[in-house]
XYZ file of C-alpha atoms in Angstrom:
280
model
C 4.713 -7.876 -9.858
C 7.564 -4.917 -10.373
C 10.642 -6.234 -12.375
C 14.034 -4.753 -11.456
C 15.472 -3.007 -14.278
C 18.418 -4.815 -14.070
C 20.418 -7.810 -12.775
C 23.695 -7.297 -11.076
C 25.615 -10.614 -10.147
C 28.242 -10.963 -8.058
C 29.280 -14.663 -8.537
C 32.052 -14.631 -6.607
C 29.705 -14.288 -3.401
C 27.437 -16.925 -3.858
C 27.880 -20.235 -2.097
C 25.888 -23.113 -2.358
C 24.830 -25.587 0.434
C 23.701 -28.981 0.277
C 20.886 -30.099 2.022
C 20.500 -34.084 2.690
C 17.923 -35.871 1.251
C 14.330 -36.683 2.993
C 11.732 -38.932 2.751
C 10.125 -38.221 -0.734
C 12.686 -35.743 -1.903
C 16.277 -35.697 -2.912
C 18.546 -33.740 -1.649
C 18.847 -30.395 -2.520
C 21.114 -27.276 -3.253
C 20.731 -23.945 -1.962
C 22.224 -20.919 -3.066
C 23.121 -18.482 -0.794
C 24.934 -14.886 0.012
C 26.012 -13.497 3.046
C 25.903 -10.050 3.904
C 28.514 -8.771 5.947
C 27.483 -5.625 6.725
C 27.682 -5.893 10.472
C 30.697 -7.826 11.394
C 30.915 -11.547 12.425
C 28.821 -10.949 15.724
C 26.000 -8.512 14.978
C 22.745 -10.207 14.980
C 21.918 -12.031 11.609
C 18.834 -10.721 9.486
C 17.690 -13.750 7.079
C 16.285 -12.340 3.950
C 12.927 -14.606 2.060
C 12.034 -13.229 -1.636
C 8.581 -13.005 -2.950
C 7.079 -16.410 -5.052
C 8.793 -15.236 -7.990
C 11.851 -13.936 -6.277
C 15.944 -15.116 -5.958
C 18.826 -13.737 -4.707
C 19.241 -11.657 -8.148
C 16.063 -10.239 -8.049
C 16.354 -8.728 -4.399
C 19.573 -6.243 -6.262
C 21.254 -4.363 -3.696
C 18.171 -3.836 -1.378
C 19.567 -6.657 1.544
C 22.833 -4.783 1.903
C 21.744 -1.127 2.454
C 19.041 -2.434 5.023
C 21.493 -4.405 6.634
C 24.294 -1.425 6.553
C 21.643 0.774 8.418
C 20.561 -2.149 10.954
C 24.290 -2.601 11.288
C 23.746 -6.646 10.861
C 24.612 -9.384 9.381
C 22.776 -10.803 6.494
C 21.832 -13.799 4.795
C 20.179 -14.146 1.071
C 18.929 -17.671 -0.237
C 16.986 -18.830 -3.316
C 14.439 -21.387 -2.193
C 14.600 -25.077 -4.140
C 13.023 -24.132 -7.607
C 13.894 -20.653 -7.859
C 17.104 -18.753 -8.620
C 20.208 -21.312 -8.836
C 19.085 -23.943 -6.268
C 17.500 -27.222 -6.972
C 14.592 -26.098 -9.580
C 11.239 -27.743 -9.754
C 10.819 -31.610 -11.427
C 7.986 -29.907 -14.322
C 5.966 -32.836 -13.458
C 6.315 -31.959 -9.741
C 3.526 -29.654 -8.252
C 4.078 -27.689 -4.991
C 1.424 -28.969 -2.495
C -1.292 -26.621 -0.771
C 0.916 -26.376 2.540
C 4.360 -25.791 0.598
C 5.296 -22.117 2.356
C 4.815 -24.493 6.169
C 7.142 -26.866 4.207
C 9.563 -24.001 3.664
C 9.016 -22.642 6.902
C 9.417 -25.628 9.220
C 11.824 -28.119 7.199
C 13.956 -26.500 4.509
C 14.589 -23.104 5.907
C 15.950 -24.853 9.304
C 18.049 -27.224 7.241
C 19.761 -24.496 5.689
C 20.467 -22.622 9.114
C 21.879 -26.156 10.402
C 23.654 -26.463 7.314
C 25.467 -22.952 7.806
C 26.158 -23.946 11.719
C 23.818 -21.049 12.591
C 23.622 -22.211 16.351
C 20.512 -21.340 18.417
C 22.493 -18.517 20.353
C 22.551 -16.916 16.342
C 19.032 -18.060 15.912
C 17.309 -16.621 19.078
C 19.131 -13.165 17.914
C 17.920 -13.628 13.880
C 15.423 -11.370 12.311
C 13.404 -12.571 9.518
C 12.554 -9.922 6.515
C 10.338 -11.488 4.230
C 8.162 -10.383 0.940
C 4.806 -11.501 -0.372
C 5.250 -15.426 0.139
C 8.355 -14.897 2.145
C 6.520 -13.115 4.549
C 3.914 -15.868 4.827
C 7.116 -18.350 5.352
C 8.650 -15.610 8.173
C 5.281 -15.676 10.244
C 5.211 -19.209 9.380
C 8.421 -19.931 10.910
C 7.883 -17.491 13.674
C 4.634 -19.579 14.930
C 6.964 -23.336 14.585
C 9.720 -21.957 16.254
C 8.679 -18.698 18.772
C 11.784 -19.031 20.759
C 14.458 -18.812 17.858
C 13.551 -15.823 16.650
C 14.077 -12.197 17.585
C 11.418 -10.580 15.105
C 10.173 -10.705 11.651
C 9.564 -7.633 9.363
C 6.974 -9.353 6.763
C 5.832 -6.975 3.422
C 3.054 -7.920 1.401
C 2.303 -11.097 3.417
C -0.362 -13.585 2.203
C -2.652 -15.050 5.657
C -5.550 -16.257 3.387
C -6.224 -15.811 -0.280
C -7.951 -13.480 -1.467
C -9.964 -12.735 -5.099
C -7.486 -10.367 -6.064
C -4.120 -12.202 -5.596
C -5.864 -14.713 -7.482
C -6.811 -12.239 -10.000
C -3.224 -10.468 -11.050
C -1.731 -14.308 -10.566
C -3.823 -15.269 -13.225
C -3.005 -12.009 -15.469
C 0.490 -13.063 -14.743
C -0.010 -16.254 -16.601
C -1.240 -14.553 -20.242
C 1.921 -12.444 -19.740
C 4.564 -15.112 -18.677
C 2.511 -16.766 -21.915
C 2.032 -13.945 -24.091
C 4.877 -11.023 -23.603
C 8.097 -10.630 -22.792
C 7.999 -11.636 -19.341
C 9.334 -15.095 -19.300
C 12.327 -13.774 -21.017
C 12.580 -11.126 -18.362
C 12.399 -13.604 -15.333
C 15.048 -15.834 -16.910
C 17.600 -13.054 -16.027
C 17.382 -14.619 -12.571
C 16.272 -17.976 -12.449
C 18.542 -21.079 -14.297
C 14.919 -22.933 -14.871
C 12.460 -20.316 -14.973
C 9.527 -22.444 -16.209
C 10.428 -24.251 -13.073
C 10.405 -20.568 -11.070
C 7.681 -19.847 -13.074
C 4.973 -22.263 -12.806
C 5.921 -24.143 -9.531
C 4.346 -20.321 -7.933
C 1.580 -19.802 -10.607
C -0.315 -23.328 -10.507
C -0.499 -23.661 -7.026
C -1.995 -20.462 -6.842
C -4.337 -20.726 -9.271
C -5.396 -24.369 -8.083
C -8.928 -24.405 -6.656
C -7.846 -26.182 -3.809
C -5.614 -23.317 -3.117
C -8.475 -21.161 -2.280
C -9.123 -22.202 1.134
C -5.270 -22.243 2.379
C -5.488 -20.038 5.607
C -2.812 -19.607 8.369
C -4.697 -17.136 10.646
C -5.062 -20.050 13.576
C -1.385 -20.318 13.577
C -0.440 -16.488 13.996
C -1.618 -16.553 18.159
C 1.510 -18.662 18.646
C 3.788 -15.527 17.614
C 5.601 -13.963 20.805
C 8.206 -12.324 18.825
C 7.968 -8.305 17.943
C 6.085 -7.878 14.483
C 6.159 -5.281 11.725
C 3.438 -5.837 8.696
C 3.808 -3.812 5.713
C 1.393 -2.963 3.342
C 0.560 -0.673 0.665
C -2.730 0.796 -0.587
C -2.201 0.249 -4.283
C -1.326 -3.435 -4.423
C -2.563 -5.379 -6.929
C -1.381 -9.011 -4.929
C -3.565 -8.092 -1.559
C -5.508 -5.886 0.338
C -5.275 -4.154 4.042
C -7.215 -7.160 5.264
C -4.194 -8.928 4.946
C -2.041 -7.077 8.159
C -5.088 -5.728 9.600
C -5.984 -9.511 10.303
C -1.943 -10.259 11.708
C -2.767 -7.093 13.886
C -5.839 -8.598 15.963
C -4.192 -12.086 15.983
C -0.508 -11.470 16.560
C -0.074 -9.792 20.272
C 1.762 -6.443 19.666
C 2.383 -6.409 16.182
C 3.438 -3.505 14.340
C 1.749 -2.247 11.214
C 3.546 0.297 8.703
C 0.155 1.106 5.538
C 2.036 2.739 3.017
C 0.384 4.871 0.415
C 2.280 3.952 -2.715
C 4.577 1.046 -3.285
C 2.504 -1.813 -4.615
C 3.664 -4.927 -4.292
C 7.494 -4.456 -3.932
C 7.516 -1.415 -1.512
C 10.920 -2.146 -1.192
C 11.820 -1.217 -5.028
C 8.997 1.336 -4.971
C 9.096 3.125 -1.617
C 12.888 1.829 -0.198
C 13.577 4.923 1.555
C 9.769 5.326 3.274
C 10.140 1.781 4.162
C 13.784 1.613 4.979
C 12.609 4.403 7.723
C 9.920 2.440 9.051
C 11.835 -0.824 9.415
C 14.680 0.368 11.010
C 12.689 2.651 13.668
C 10.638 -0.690 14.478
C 14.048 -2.703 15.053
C 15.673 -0.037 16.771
C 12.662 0.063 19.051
C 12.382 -3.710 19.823
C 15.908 -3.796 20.180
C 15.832 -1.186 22.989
């Protein structure tokens, strides 16, 4: 995990969205940021941070991707992270909580922001680390509302060594300076915090695997991942490249987890030649 180095906020952007209760859970509240980089009609790219991630800790990365894609854009913190609805302590996220995100909350929030299906067959998903597990998630539930997903560091199985530097995260949320760090950009960041870590490092979390859901993906594809991430391996895209038909894969030398902070402008190229390509 790669920390920004600062936080900007611009509070006068963010909005918040209510979205109505459901059976076992209150209603919650969304924060959200739109990106109008592309005028009103451009096609809408949807932006889903990493486990640990909010709006705040994307920075200015959203808008110069969409300013080059010449789209719209739209930033959200999921419930328990950033300024939305944080996590009951006593609450733990269950094994299948990225299908949750996926295939209830995330298309509550587009029907709470009257994103219509016209908007929705033209959206492109960008998503990091468990955000790209959600985007491929999503893509699978709903193949027809979707235009194509960009997914970096995307989690299909777990593997030893995201279960590894999760752990390491722990003793350093515990022991350092981290947890003061994260609270930059979370309101409840034992909420951000732990709702990520212990459902990760639950045993039961071992054997949570979407790879039978990935056939179902008809949409164009880009997987990103580089060589010296501590959070996954190659196996990780190289396994969305035999099961999702077509799919794209951009193996980047350097950028570990957050390619985006690490490698933007390698990874800026790559993204926007794959759009530009499915586009045409």
């Amino acid at each position: 995990m790669t920390m920004p180095s600062a936080m900007p906020m611009h509070d006068d952007d963010i909005r918040f969205a209510t979205l109505p209760a459901r059976e076992g859970r209150e209603a919650l509240t969304i924060e959200y940021q739109w990106i109008e980089a592309g005028g009103r009609d451009a096609p809408l790219a949807v932006f889903l941070h990493e486990g640990l991630g909010s709006i705040a800790m994307w920075r200015d990365w959203p808008r110069q991707l969409c300013e080059r894609l010449g789209m719209r854009g739209l930033v959200y913190s999921r419930p328990g992270y950033g300024r939305s609805t944080p996590r009951a302590h006593l609450v733990k996220w269950p094994v299948d909580f990225m299908s949750q995100q996926a295939c209830e909350v995330f298309p509550l929030l587009l029907d709470a922001l009257h994103i219509d299906e016209d908007e929705r067959r033209r959206m492109w998903l960008i998503g990091h680390s468990d955000g790209g597990s959600i985007a491929l998630l999503y893509a699978s539930a709903f193949p027809t509302m979707l235009q194509g997903a960009v997914v970096i560091a995307p989690h299909v199985f777990v593997e030893d060594i995201s279960v590894r530097s999760i752990a390491q995260a722990k003793q350093a949320y515990e022991h350092t300076d981290l947890r003061e760090k994260l609270s930059r950009y979370h309101a409840d960041v034992d909420s951000a915090f732990y709702g990520w870590n212990d459902i990760w490092l639950d045993p039961e979390f071992k054997a949570w695997n979407i790879v039978d859901r990935l056939a179902r993906i008809v949409c164009p594809v880009l997987a990103v991942q580089a060589e010296d991430d501590h959070y996954g391996t190659m196996a990780q895209v190289d396994t969305i490249a035999r099961a999702v038909r077509g799919a794209r894969l951009c193996k980047l030398p350097r950028g570990g987890h957050s390619p985006h902070r690490e490698a933007s402008a390698t990874l800026n190229d790559a993204i926007v030649q794959f759009v530009e390509t499915a586009r045409a």
